[in-house]
Amino acid sequence: MVNSGQNQSAQLQRSISDFGVPPDIRSGLARIIHSSVPLTLIAVLINSVALSIVQLSVVAHTTILIWFCITNGLSLIRWGLYLQFNKRYTLEQAPIYWTHLTFIVSAASGLTWGAVAIWLFPEDSFVHQVFTAFVIAGMSAGAVTTLAPLLSSVCAFILFAMLPIIVRFFQVDTDINYAMGAMSILFTVMLLITSKRLNQTIKESLLLRHEQVLAEKTIQYQAHYDALTNLPNRRLIIGRLKQEIARSIRHKHIGGVLFLDLDHFKTINDSLGHTVGDELLKQVASRINQRVRDEDTAARLGGDEFIILLAEVGDTPVQAMDNVMNVADQILQLLDAPFQISGHELHVTVSIGIALFPLTETSADQLLQQSDVAMYEAKQAGRNTVRIFLPEMQKTVDNRRATEKGLRRALAEDELELFYQPQVDADHSIIGLEALLRWNHPAKGIIAPNEFIEIAEITGLITQIGDWVSNTACRDLSRIPAGRNLKMCINVSPRQFAETVFVDKLKEIIAMAGVNPDNIQLEITESMLIRDIEAAIEKMQKLKSAGVSFSIDDFGTGYSSLAYLKRLPVDILKIDKSFVLDIDKDESNAVIVETVIAMAKHMQIDIVAEGVENEQILNYLKDRGCTRFQGYFFARPMPLNSLLKQFPELNRSNRDANIIDMRPS
Ligand code: C2E
Ligand code: MG
Ligand code: MG
């Protein structure tokens, strides 16, 4: 992570020694030093040759030879170390002993130049003494630039090289020698100070670079890994999947994608809270991750969806299928053991969809979609089970894709339309209108909602569509002169209702249209209430206190639980048309309808029967106490203009005693 400037300098203070710095920086320092070794060794060679030649006339030749051999022998060792370092550590971190080695070699090198003042210092020739001093000082100054990254090394070099010559000057009892000695001390101090400064600058810049690299790594990590589970995320898994598809085509073997979706995760999340939900996801991720081999990848797509990419599971489809099924079964078993989370013992099951590759030409995205569709099939088959993607399912994939794309266009190009179907009371007067969505497709004509609502729900487009529906229905209501006497019934989908902003948004839409909330009724289904009943009640109560009423749509097809129904601020139950349509023929449907009517009476809730197609059904329902009806017998859903034409009563704002006669003339 990127630290502040203060943090950096604090770190630098702590790491002022060459050995205490972070390994990355230490390696960086060693690398800088090694990069200047060739230049240093050339300088050593030139200076040692020049010095030896100059001193030939004043110093014993054997001494010069010995010194020359030691000095350049050391250069050979340094060259060898330089080659070794480059061979091993140009890219990776150098171990700490390289810092120690550099220190020893620098000190030894300093000593060879210090030795010049001892062995090659001519007592009698001041000119040669000055020359000697000049060479040593030159080497020390050079060391500042090449060894500054390691303060200990540069200091060792300078002190070992300079101290003997200083002592030497003071030993010769002349003023000019004292002066030379004093100047050498000053020069040494200057060199040390410069070294320290240079060292600080180099370390700071390396530290900064180090922080940058760390920050880049963090950003890289966040872009490719899921923060909660530390598993690869969608982006990374798609990348790997692409590689794996290419590899399997090249090597002619088969791989598999497992799409996992936890069953009823939302219920756990909603009832026990997000902390428990998050912990569960972490534990699930860790169990899954334990199972995968090194060459496989487990990833989290988001929410409670996981992917396992199995590389190379077989050479033939049958073999591959067998192996992947085995893994899937193991995953089911792995998750079978209960999870212990904050004192709760949680039992979790998972639905798994499988797609193999490269059986047909498939992209990574398509493969994920295929496995998703297979997972959906597993859910339909009762959850806690595995399904393999079959080519027949491809139709679902293509259809889903095309519909999603089409719906986006429909929203943008204004292809959606609302039809309205009247609801009537026992006297057949219109008491309400249900807004029913239609997609006016440029090529296919009018499309019924059953063909696209589910896809809109899956893809999340439903929230935008739902907003459009609410807006349009409210606006249309304000255009109906008799609107004040009607309930405008708007269907709400689960995802739309789950939005946190749902209540506020709807209130705003109603206010903007200038209609009375008392005239708005929302149709919700049981399934969307059961997920998080407390949150649902809260939202319903907020809207109720604003005047909005509620009906439970498709009643009878879901849980139909009295226990929670009692707690809900519901005004109407709509009996699903599947029970009503053949009520006079199907005994069990008749029983269900009678039970629902009795139940509603008991709870003092009104009932609307949907799907009233003929008079027999109407009379049958009336006989059993039902008082509100909706169905083709009275009217089919139709555009607002047709409705206003067909029922002129709706054009009268002060409808006489609310009577609109629906009896066919
Ligand atoms: P629903 O809310 O149960 O709507 C009643 C459905 O029954 C409508 O189908 C209506 O045309 C049909 N229906 C009414 N009377 C009869 C009849 O006598 N016989 C028969 N066979 N059918 C009848 P539709 O318009 O195709 O809508 C289907 C479903 O799509 C709706 O069921 C509702 O769940 C959903 N839907 C419609 N509009 C919207 C919307 O704006 N938002 C959301 N979220 N869902 C919508
Ligand atoms: Mg409805
Ligand atoms: Mg219904």
XYZ file of C-alpha atoms and ligand atoms in Angstrom:
713
model
C 0.000 0.000 0.000
C 1.220 3.531 -0.631
C 2.514 5.159 2.558
C 2.583 8.809 3.361
C 5.867 10.735 3.080
C 6.141 10.815 6.876
C 5.770 7.105 7.071
C 8.487 6.641 4.503
C 11.049 8.775 6.285
C 10.233 7.028 9.585
C 10.882 3.742 7.867
C 14.109 5.123 6.472
C 15.238 6.248 9.919
C 14.658 2.758 11.252
C 16.509 1.234 8.344
C 19.493 3.542 8.406
C 21.920 0.631 8.657
C 22.673 -1.130 5.400
C 21.482 -4.424 6.805
C 18.148 -3.466 8.389
C 16.439 -2.250 5.211
C 13.709 -4.333 3.567
C 15.137 -7.115 1.340
C 13.854 -5.466 -1.845
C 15.733 -2.274 -1.087
C 18.821 -4.094 0.120
C 18.922 -5.994 -3.161
C 18.441 -2.744 -5.042
C 21.412 -1.215 -3.246
C 23.634 -4.235 -3.949
C 22.523 -4.093 -7.580
C 23.524 -0.432 -7.982
C 26.943 -1.152 -6.500
C 27.476 -4.124 -8.771
C 26.520 -2.150 -11.833
C 29.554 0.127 -11.306
C 32.072 -2.690 -10.700
C 33.543 -2.800 -14.279
C 34.194 0.970 -14.249
C 35.738 0.728 -10.764
C 38.029 -2.101 -11.779
C 39.228 -0.201 -14.861
C 39.953 2.803 -12.615
C 41.874 0.545 -10.206
C 43.920 -0.897 -13.071
C 44.789 2.493 -14.613
C 45.622 4.101 -11.262
C 47.675 1.148 -10.013
C 49.675 1.039 -13.276
C 50.252 4.815 -13.240
C 51.219 4.812 -9.559
C 53.561 1.844 -9.967
C 55.335 3.465 -12.916
C 55.665 6.827 -11.181
C 56.949 5.263 -7.957
C 59.499 3.029 -9.770
C 62.193 5.652 -9.296
C 61.633 6.097 -5.549
C 60.349 2.772 -4.123
C 61.798 -0.756 -4.156
C 60.550 -2.608 -7.222
C 59.639 -5.792 -5.299
C 57.405 -3.788 -2.944
C 55.681 -2.179 -5.916
C 55.223 -5.583 -7.593
C 53.760 -7.184 -4.450
C 51.360 -4.251 -3.939
C 50.364 -4.271 -7.622
C 49.646 -8.020 -7.521
C 47.590 -7.791 -4.309
C 45.576 -4.826 -5.592
C 44.803 -6.339 -8.987
C 44.379 -9.804 -7.480
C 41.602 -8.325 -5.399
C 40.185 -6.821 -8.606
C 40.060 -10.330 -10.105
C 38.129 -11.578 -7.063
C 35.749 -8.620 -7.388
C 35.255 -9.419 -11.070
C 34.419 -13.011 -10.204
C 31.901 -11.904 -7.583
C 30.439 -9.429 -10.063
C 29.849 -12.209 -12.596
C 28.309 -14.433 -9.919
C 25.967 -11.694 -8.753
C 24.768 -10.948 -12.264
C 24.232 -14.608 -12.956
C 22.063 -15.129 -9.917
C 20.403 -11.931 -8.834
C 19.753 -9.540 -11.685
C 16.039 -10.025 -11.211
C 15.420 -11.722 -7.900
C 16.330 -10.623 -4.409
C 19.958 -10.941 -3.370
C 20.462 -12.558 0.053
C 21.883 -10.484 2.881
C 25.346 -12.022 2.643
C 25.925 -10.038 -0.530
C 25.787 -6.909 1.575
C 28.344 -8.469 3.952
C 30.525 -9.515 1.027
C 30.382 -6.046 -0.502
C 31.428 -4.580 2.838
C 34.409 -6.964 3.168
C 35.550 -6.426 -0.412
C 35.206 -2.629 -0.120
C 37.162 -2.622 3.152
C 39.853 -4.815 1.601
C 39.997 -2.557 -1.424
C 40.318 0.492 0.859
C 43.154 -1.282 2.658
C 45.098 -1.808 -0.600
C 44.979 1.956 -1.188
C 45.792 2.596 2.454
C 48.789 0.300 1.988
C 50.078 2.698 -0.662
C 50.737 5.229 2.110
C 52.648 2.577 4.067
C 54.591 0.752 1.355
C 54.814 3.173 -1.560
C 55.279 6.432 0.359
C 58.672 7.889 -0.472
C 60.105 9.591 2.658
C 62.385 11.860 0.644
C 60.388 13.047 -2.327
C 57.623 15.462 -1.422
C 56.511 15.555 -5.060
C 55.982 11.793 -5.046
C 54.237 12.045 -1.670
C 51.793 14.572 -3.148
C 51.283 12.347 -6.168
C 50.585 9.368 -3.863
C 48.120 11.439 -1.856
C 46.476 12.614 -5.062
C 45.957 9.043 -6.289
C 44.555 7.846 -2.917
C 42.262 10.871 -2.661
C 41.120 10.298 -6.233
C 40.298 6.663 -5.521
C 38.429 7.661 -2.345
C 36.427 10.292 -4.212
C 35.620 7.686 -6.840
C 34.499 5.291 -4.111
C 31.958 7.863 -2.944
C 30.155 7.652 -6.270
C 30.401 3.891 -6.682
C 29.974 2.649 -3.086
C 27.542 5.278 -1.720
C 24.551 2.883 -1.825
C 26.116 1.013 1.136
C 27.225 3.532 3.742
C 29.250 1.014 5.746
C 31.226 0.021 2.654
C 31.988 3.533 1.462
C 33.017 4.630 4.988
C 35.246 1.556 5.402
C 36.902 2.275 2.059
C 37.495 5.968 2.720
C 38.789 5.473 6.271
C 41.098 2.550 5.379
C 42.416 4.401 2.322
C 42.803 7.878 3.846
C 43.864 7.308 7.482
C 47.388 5.920 6.714
C 48.288 8.860 4.431
C 47.088 11.323 7.069
C 49.252 9.622 9.694
C 52.156 9.603 7.222
C 51.941 13.366 6.585
C 51.945 14.098 10.299
C 54.980 11.831 10.804
C 57.122 13.978 8.487
C 58.125 16.989 10.500
C 57.631 19.879 8.063
C 54.977 22.577 7.891
C 53.912 21.683 4.411
C 53.463 18.024 5.454
C 51.366 19.088 8.453
C 49.323 21.215 6.087
C 48.883 18.257 3.742
C 47.853 16.094 6.721
C 45.311 18.683 7.853
C 43.932 19.074 4.317
C 43.628 15.300 4.026
C 41.603 15.189 7.268
C 39.304 17.907 5.954
C 39.014 16.085 2.636
C 38.184 12.784 4.419
C 35.482 14.464 6.491
C 34.019 16.050 3.365
C 34.014 12.693 1.625
C 32.240 11.049 4.581
C 29.572 13.757 4.718
C 29.025 13.564 0.957
C 28.789 9.769 1.168
C 26.186 9.989 3.907
C 24.088 12.450 1.896
C 24.363 10.483 -1.298
C 23.510 7.298 0.556
C 20.383 8.919 2.026
C 19.241 10.148 -1.401
C 19.759 6.757 -3.020
C 17.926 4.952 -0.217
C 15.053 7.414 -0.359
C 14.609 7.001 -4.076
C 14.783 3.225 -3.771
C 12.270 3.267 -0.939
C 9.959 5.402 -3.033
C 10.297 2.972 -5.918
C 9.714 0.097 -3.498
C 6.493 1.746 -2.285
C 5.401 2.303 -5.859
C 6.000 -1.316 -6.742
C 4.060 -2.398 -3.649
C 1.203 -0.080 -4.573
C 1.188 -1.419 -8.117
C 1.128 -4.961 -6.789
C -1.778 -4.102 -4.480
C -3.713 -2.550 -7.338
C -2.938 -5.558 -9.507
C -4.140 -7.840 -6.721
C -7.340 -5.919 -6.171
C -8.058 -5.948 -9.891
C -7.737 -9.717 -10.074
C -8.704 -11.108 -6.687
C -11.838 -11.038 -4.630
C -11.228 -9.094 -1.431
C -13.504 -11.260 0.745
C -12.292 -14.742 -0.142
C -8.913 -13.972 -1.747
C -9.946 -16.168 -4.647
C -9.389 -14.981 -8.239
C -12.268 -12.807 -9.474
C -14.267 -12.855 -12.692
C -11.630 -10.975 -14.678
C -8.829 -13.338 -13.713
C -10.857 -16.509 -14.238
C -11.951 -15.352 -17.698
C -8.279 -14.761 -18.565
C -7.281 -18.218 -17.321
C -10.229 -19.792 -19.064
C -9.128 -18.246 -22.365
C -5.607 -19.633 -21.893
C -6.951 -23.034 -20.912
C -9.262 -23.220 -23.946
C -6.344 -22.395 -26.243
C -4.130 -24.961 -24.516
C -6.744 -27.696 -24.662
C -7.246 -27.094 -28.399
C -3.473 -27.292 -28.945
C -2.952 -30.433 -26.860
C -6.261 -32.062 -27.814
C -7.535 -32.660 -24.325
C -10.697 -31.632 -22.538
C -11.218 -29.309 -19.601
C -14.239 -28.462 -17.476
C -15.914 -25.449 -15.891
C -17.989 -25.912 -12.752
C -20.461 -23.169 -11.902
C -21.432 -23.310 -8.214
C -24.297 -21.406 -6.663
C -25.149 -21.844 -2.988
C -28.749 -22.806 -2.342
C -30.817 -20.332 -0.304
C -27.785 -18.235 0.552
C -29.891 -15.113 0.601
C -32.065 -16.542 3.350
C -28.991 -17.072 5.533
C -27.676 -13.624 4.706
C -30.984 -11.968 5.438
C -31.851 -13.877 8.566
C -28.419 -14.050 10.242
C -26.837 -10.903 8.853
C -24.119 -10.039 6.405
C -21.255 -10.828 8.777
C -22.385 -14.427 9.032
C -23.039 -14.496 5.284
C -19.545 -13.187 4.534
C -17.929 -15.663 6.919
C -19.866 -18.482 5.288
C -18.630 -17.424 1.855
C -15.057 -17.371 3.173
C -15.348 -20.854 4.629
C -16.995 -22.201 1.493
C -14.207 -20.630 -0.591
C -11.586 -22.223 1.592
C -13.202 -25.672 1.376
C -13.475 -25.416 -2.395
C -9.927 -24.187 -2.681
C -8.652 -27.145 -0.690
C -10.134 -29.511 -3.224
C -8.663 -28.029 -6.399
C -5.314 -29.214 -7.781
C -2.486 -26.772 -8.455
C -3.314 -26.634 -12.139
C -6.984 -25.846 -11.445
C -8.426 -22.490 -10.447
C -11.216 -21.736 -8.021
C -12.707 -18.262 -8.365
C -15.566 -16.199 -6.978
C -17.769 -14.560 -9.564
C -19.597 -12.458 -6.990
C -22.398 -13.046 -4.486
C -22.674 -16.743 -3.743
C -21.397 -17.831 -7.156
C -18.130 -19.679 -7.549
C -16.294 -21.119 -10.541
C -13.902 -24.023 -10.636
C -11.804 -24.322 -13.746
C -10.504 -27.854 -14.205
C -7.619 -28.110 -16.615
C -7.101 -31.328 -18.554
C -9.723 -33.698 -17.199
C -9.604 -36.259 -19.996
C -8.885 -36.984 -23.621
C -12.376 -38.117 -24.578
C -15.685 -36.476 -23.681
C -16.824 -39.569 -21.769
C -13.665 -39.740 -19.692
C -13.767 -35.981 -19.088
C -17.427 -36.093 -18.094
C -16.706 -38.892 -15.667
C -13.847 -37.043 -14.007
C -15.673 -33.736 -13.775
C -18.749 -35.427 -12.300
C -16.479 -36.990 -9.716
C -15.069 -33.623 -8.724
C -18.577 -32.149 -8.579
C -19.736 -34.977 -6.319
C -16.757 -34.405 -4.069
C -17.623 -30.714 -3.845
C -21.194 -31.585 -2.854
C -19.828 -33.844 -0.124
C -17.235 -31.291 0.942
C -19.930 -28.716 1.575
C -22.166 -31.279 3.222
C -20.445 -31.018 6.607
C -22.001 -28.196 8.655
C -20.292 -24.808 8.973
C -19.711 -23.339 12.418
C -20.117 -19.586 12.289
C -20.553 -17.267 15.285
C -22.299 -19.937 17.296
C -24.538 -21.024 14.419
C -24.347 -24.428 12.843
C -25.142 -23.872 9.193
C -26.031 -26.536 6.658
C -25.394 -25.437 3.134
C -26.021 -27.120 -0.180
C -24.946 -26.060 -3.609
C -26.213 -26.404 -7.169
C -23.528 -27.121 -9.736
C -23.586 -26.638 -13.499
C -20.878 -28.129 -15.678
C -19.638 -27.203 -19.137
C -16.822 -29.000 -20.938
C -14.423 -27.442 -23.424
C -13.521 -27.374 -26.258
C -16.351 -29.596 -27.444
C -17.895 -26.989 -29.685
C -16.470 -23.648 -30.605
C -16.862 -21.659 -27.434
C -15.472 -18.472 -26.009
C -14.732 -18.053 -22.308
C -17.873 -15.965 -21.877
C -20.006 -18.544 -23.643
C -18.578 -21.315 -21.488
C -19.450 -19.428 -18.318
C -22.951 -18.882 -19.670
C -23.284 -22.568 -20.535
C -22.221 -23.638 -17.068
C -24.585 -21.002 -15.639
C -27.495 -22.441 -17.618
C -26.581 -25.951 -16.447
C -26.462 -24.643 -12.863
C -29.912 -23.171 -13.364
C -31.097 -26.599 -14.514
C -29.614 -28.060 -11.318
C -31.628 -25.537 -9.294
C -34.782 -26.441 -11.197
C -34.066 -30.103 -10.510
C -34.400 -29.448 -6.786
C -30.993 -27.991 -5.812
C -28.066 -29.743 -4.111
C -27.348 -31.443 -7.385
C -25.236 -31.368 -10.536
C -26.226 -30.812 -14.161
C -24.081 -30.928 -17.274
C -24.614 -28.453 -20.068
C -26.262 -30.117 -23.042
C -26.404 -28.665 -26.540
C -30.211 -28.409 -26.206
C -29.624 -25.908 -23.462
C -27.736 -23.695 -25.916
C -31.083 -22.402 -27.093
C -31.705 -21.033 -23.612
C -28.319 -19.335 -23.645
C -28.842 -17.760 -27.056
C -32.356 -16.743 -26.206
C -31.289 -15.182 -22.944
C -28.526 -13.238 -24.694
C -30.728 -12.016 -27.515
C -33.505 -11.033 -25.133
C -31.137 -9.125 -22.872
C -29.715 -7.217 -25.803
C -33.174 -6.608 -27.189
C -34.487 -5.360 -23.847
C -31.691 -2.817 -23.551
C -32.658 -1.549 -26.965
C -36.353 -1.646 -26.057
C -35.684 0.643 -23.104
C -33.592 3.015 -25.174
C -35.910 3.045 -28.208
C -39.142 3.241 -26.249
C -40.483 -0.123 -27.428
C -42.178 -0.948 -24.112
C -45.874 -0.400 -23.719
C -48.455 -0.860 -20.976
C -51.752 -2.615 -21.540
C -54.504 -2.348 -18.958
C -56.978 -4.988 -17.862
C -59.994 -4.009 -15.746
C -60.892 -5.553 -12.393
C -64.549 -5.486 -11.537
C -66.710 -5.943 -8.468
C -69.820 -8.109 -8.015
C -71.890 -5.493 -9.874
C -69.401 -5.575 -12.705
C -68.299 -1.988 -12.191
C -64.641 -1.301 -12.854
C -62.835 -0.894 -9.580
C -59.299 -1.216 -10.819
C -56.911 -1.639 -13.711
C -53.932 -3.966 -13.813
C -50.979 -2.574 -15.735
C -49.527 -5.370 -17.857
C -46.277 -4.918 -19.700
C -45.901 -5.533 -23.421
C -42.830 -5.342 -25.595
C -43.662 -3.870 -28.955
C -40.861 -5.598 -30.874
C -40.113 -4.002 -34.292
C -39.856 -7.433 -35.974
C -41.807 -9.828 -33.769
C -44.726 -7.585 -32.865
C -46.231 -7.608 -29.386
C -44.354 -9.874 -26.944
C -45.970 -11.009 -23.672
C -44.109 -10.436 -20.388
C -43.692 -14.130 -19.597
C -41.155 -14.251 -22.407
C -38.858 -11.599 -21.004
C -39.611 -10.704 -17.366
C -37.502 -13.556 -15.995
C -34.501 -12.586 -18.125
C -34.927 -8.960 -17.126
C -34.910 -10.197 -13.528
C -31.769 -12.335 -13.974
C -29.859 -9.590 -15.750
C -30.998 -6.860 -13.366
C -32.654 -4.875 -16.162
C -35.909 -5.288 -14.274
C -35.200 -2.331 -11.995
C -35.032 0.036 -14.955
C -38.039 -1.611 -16.576
C -39.941 -1.543 -13.278
C -39.283 2.174 -12.909
C -40.567 2.736 -16.423
C -43.714 0.722 -15.628
C -44.427 2.634 -12.400
C -43.851 5.962 -14.129
C -46.036 5.126 -17.090
C -48.831 3.590 -15.020
C -48.969 6.620 -12.712
C -48.913 9.040 -15.631
C -51.658 7.107 -17.429
C -53.745 7.019 -14.277
C -53.573 10.797 -14.079
C -54.952 10.896 -17.632
C -58.002 8.747 -16.838
C -60.862 11.064 -15.821
C -62.355 8.391 -13.529
C -58.913 7.568 -12.137
C -59.779 8.775 -8.643
C -62.214 5.888 -8.275
C -59.803 3.206 -9.437
C -56.925 1.196 -8.122
C -54.010 1.164 -10.533
C -52.426 -2.253 -9.948
C -48.716 -2.403 -10.690
C -46.753 -5.674 -10.755
C -43.492 -5.508 -8.830
C -40.706 -8.013 -9.343
C -38.523 -9.469 -6.563
C -35.340 -7.688 -7.545
C -37.138 -4.410 -7.903
C -38.757 -4.771 -4.485
C -35.400 -5.714 -2.935
C -33.816 -2.425 -3.993
C -33.082 -0.304 -0.931
C -34.306 2.800 -2.732
C -37.548 1.139 -3.840
C -39.840 2.912 -1.355
C -38.408 6.386 -1.874
C -38.293 6.009 -5.627
C -41.909 4.895 -5.851
C -43.105 7.716 -3.612
C -41.281 10.159 -5.827
C -42.771 8.673 -8.996
C -46.273 8.894 -7.526
C -45.702 12.490 -6.435
C -44.260 13.477 -9.805
C -47.308 12.090 -11.623
C -49.555 14.017 -9.245
C -51.745 11.013 -8.425
C -53.123 9.991 -5.072
C -51.157 7.108 -3.475
C -54.522 5.718 -2.346
C -55.127 4.830 -5.993
C -51.958 2.779 -6.285
C -51.878 -0.930 -5.505
C -48.719 -3.017 -5.775
C -48.935 -6.657 -6.788
C -46.217 -8.662 -5.118
C -45.637 -12.407 -4.964
C -45.163 -14.629 -1.937
C -41.711 -15.768 -3.012
C -40.283 -12.291 -2.731
C -41.614 -11.847 0.784
C -40.347 -15.078 2.193
C -36.712 -14.147 1.445
C -36.501 -11.381 3.977
C -39.820 -11.017 5.660
C -38.755 -8.312 8.136
C -37.358 -6.020 5.467
C -40.438 -6.691 3.326
C -42.805 -5.779 6.142
C -40.864 -2.614 6.838
C -41.023 -1.506 3.217
C -44.691 -2.397 2.923
C -45.530 -0.484 6.073
C -43.723 2.609 4.879
C -45.663 2.576 1.629
C -48.916 1.725 3.379
C -48.624 4.719 5.641
C -48.252 6.796 2.476
C -51.541 5.334 1.199
C -50.308 2.623 -1.192
C -52.082 -0.754 -0.874
C -50.854 -4.277 -1.580
C -52.109 -7.451 -3.146
C -50.509 -10.870 -3.169
C -50.360 -12.012 -6.780
C -50.509 -15.618 -7.998
C -51.762 -16.721 -4.581
C -51.829 -20.485 -4.168
C -48.821 -21.194 -6.345
C -46.246 -20.409 -3.676
C -45.956 -21.021 0.030
C -49.455 -19.791 0.901
C -48.455 -19.727 4.533
C -51.040 -18.276 6.850
C -48.437 -17.659 9.516
C -46.600 -14.961 7.636
C -49.606 -13.742 5.713
C -51.077 -12.602 9.025
C -48.089 -10.371 9.644
C -48.211 -8.662 6.284
C -50.117 -5.436 5.670
C -51.912 -6.956 2.691
C -55.292 -5.811 1.364
C -56.003 -8.287 -1.419
C -55.233 -11.870 -2.386
C -55.263 -12.596 -6.094
C -56.090 -16.235 -6.712
C -53.884 -17.461 -9.500
C -55.632 -17.989 -12.802
C -54.315 -21.556 -13.040
C -56.846 -22.536 -10.316
C -59.646 -20.451 -11.735
C -59.432 -21.362 -15.438
C -60.940 -24.848 -15.110
C -62.513 -24.516 -11.718
C -65.753 -26.043 -12.936
C -63.927 -29.115 -14.270
C -61.103 -29.780 -11.847
C -62.221 -30.853 -8.407
C -58.948 -30.105 -6.639
C -58.774 -26.588 -8.094
C -62.281 -25.953 -6.820
C -61.222 -27.039 -3.349
C -58.198 -24.775 -3.401
C -60.256 -21.776 -4.509
C -62.874 -22.415 -1.849
C -60.182 -22.740 0.822
C -58.507 -19.527 -0.249
C -61.830 -17.664 -0.222
C -62.615 -18.985 3.255
C -59.143 -18.143 4.494
C -59.331 -14.600 3.148
C -62.742 -14.076 4.722
C -61.367 -15.259 8.023
C -58.511 -12.802 7.777
C -60.773 -10.065 6.441
C -58.812 -9.700 3.276
C -60.480 -9.167 -0.088
C -60.049 -11.573 -2.964
C -59.632 -11.020 -6.680
C -60.112 -14.026 -8.932
C -57.950 -13.893 -12.050
C -58.649 -15.734 -15.299
C -62.424 -15.413 -15.335
C -63.067 -16.432 -18.915
C -66.781 -17.217 -18.956
C -70.047 -16.812 -17.136
C -70.031 -20.294 -15.599
C -66.779 -19.604 -13.840
C -68.019 -16.180 -12.780
C -71.196 -17.615 -11.294
C -69.318 -20.440 -9.645
C -67.007 -17.921 -7.958
C -69.869 -15.606 -7.028
C -71.716 -18.514 -5.419
C -68.710 -19.113 -3.190
C -68.517 -15.552 -2.014
C -65.910 -14.062 -4.323
C -66.629 -10.398 -5.063
C -63.880 -9.166 -7.360
C -62.964 -10.464 -10.768
C -60.503 -10.052 -13.598
C -60.497 -11.933 -16.868
C -61.184 -12.180 -20.553
C -64.918 -12.457 -19.842
C -64.906 -8.770 -18.945
C -61.972 -7.500 -20.979
C -58.599 -8.486 -22.289
C -55.602 -6.320 -21.491
C -55.508 -3.428 -23.986
C -53.831 -0.098 -24.625
C -55.157 2.860 -22.657
C -56.825 4.512 -25.647
C -58.773 1.368 -26.557
C -59.783 0.974 -22.935
C -61.109 4.535 -22.754
C -63.037 3.974 -25.983
C -64.472 0.654 -24.927
C -65.477 1.898 -21.487
C -66.745 5.488 -21.848
C -67.595 5.416 -18.156
C -63.897 5.772 -17.458
C -64.100 9.167 -19.132
C -66.521 10.490 -16.531
C -64.688 12.022 -13.630
C -67.770 12.016 -11.402
C -68.921 8.518 -12.099
C -72.432 8.023 -10.894
C -72.173 5.823 -7.854
C -69.147 4.190 -9.418
C -71.285 2.052 -11.656
C -69.736 0.949 -14.873
C -71.762 -1.835 -16.354
C -69.579 -4.547 -17.764
C -72.318 -6.932 -18.767
C -71.985 -7.853 -22.406
C -74.899 -6.268 -24.211
P -50.096 -11.638 -13.507
O -49.680 -10.470 -12.724
O -50.678 -12.781 -12.776
O -51.081 -11.098 -14.609
C -52.203 -11.729 -14.999
C -51.985 -12.427 -16.291
O -53.114 -13.194 -16.592
C -51.811 -11.484 -17.473
O -50.904 -12.056 -18.365
C -53.186 -11.453 -18.073
O -53.191 -11.121 -19.447
C -53.623 -12.874 -17.878
N -55.054 -13.007 -17.865
C -55.966 -12.130 -17.408
N -57.223 -12.631 -17.554
C -57.095 -13.850 -18.136
C -58.016 -14.847 -18.545
O -59.191 -14.730 -18.392
N -57.512 -15.994 -19.076
C -56.195 -16.157 -19.249
N -55.767 -17.287 -19.794
N -55.293 -15.245 -18.873
C -55.729 -14.084 -18.320
P -49.757 -11.268 -18.986
O -50.134 -9.889 -19.293
O -49.190 -12.100 -20.074
O -48.712 -11.181 -17.798
C -48.093 -12.306 -17.327
C -47.310 -12.015 -16.093
O -46.205 -11.160 -16.375
C -48.073 -11.291 -15.052
O -48.867 -12.184 -14.346
C -47.016 -10.695 -14.219
O -46.517 -11.641 -13.299
C -45.957 -10.408 -15.221
N -45.990 -8.974 -15.560
C -46.797 -8.335 -16.400
N -46.508 -7.028 -16.390
C -45.514 -6.847 -15.512
C -44.794 -5.718 -15.037
O -45.015 -4.574 -15.423
N -43.828 -5.946 -14.105
C -43.562 -7.169 -13.634
N -42.596 -7.314 -12.729
N -44.228 -8.254 -14.038
C -45.186 -8.085 -14.974
Mg -50.338 -9.279 -11.475
Mg -51.467 -13.212 -11.188
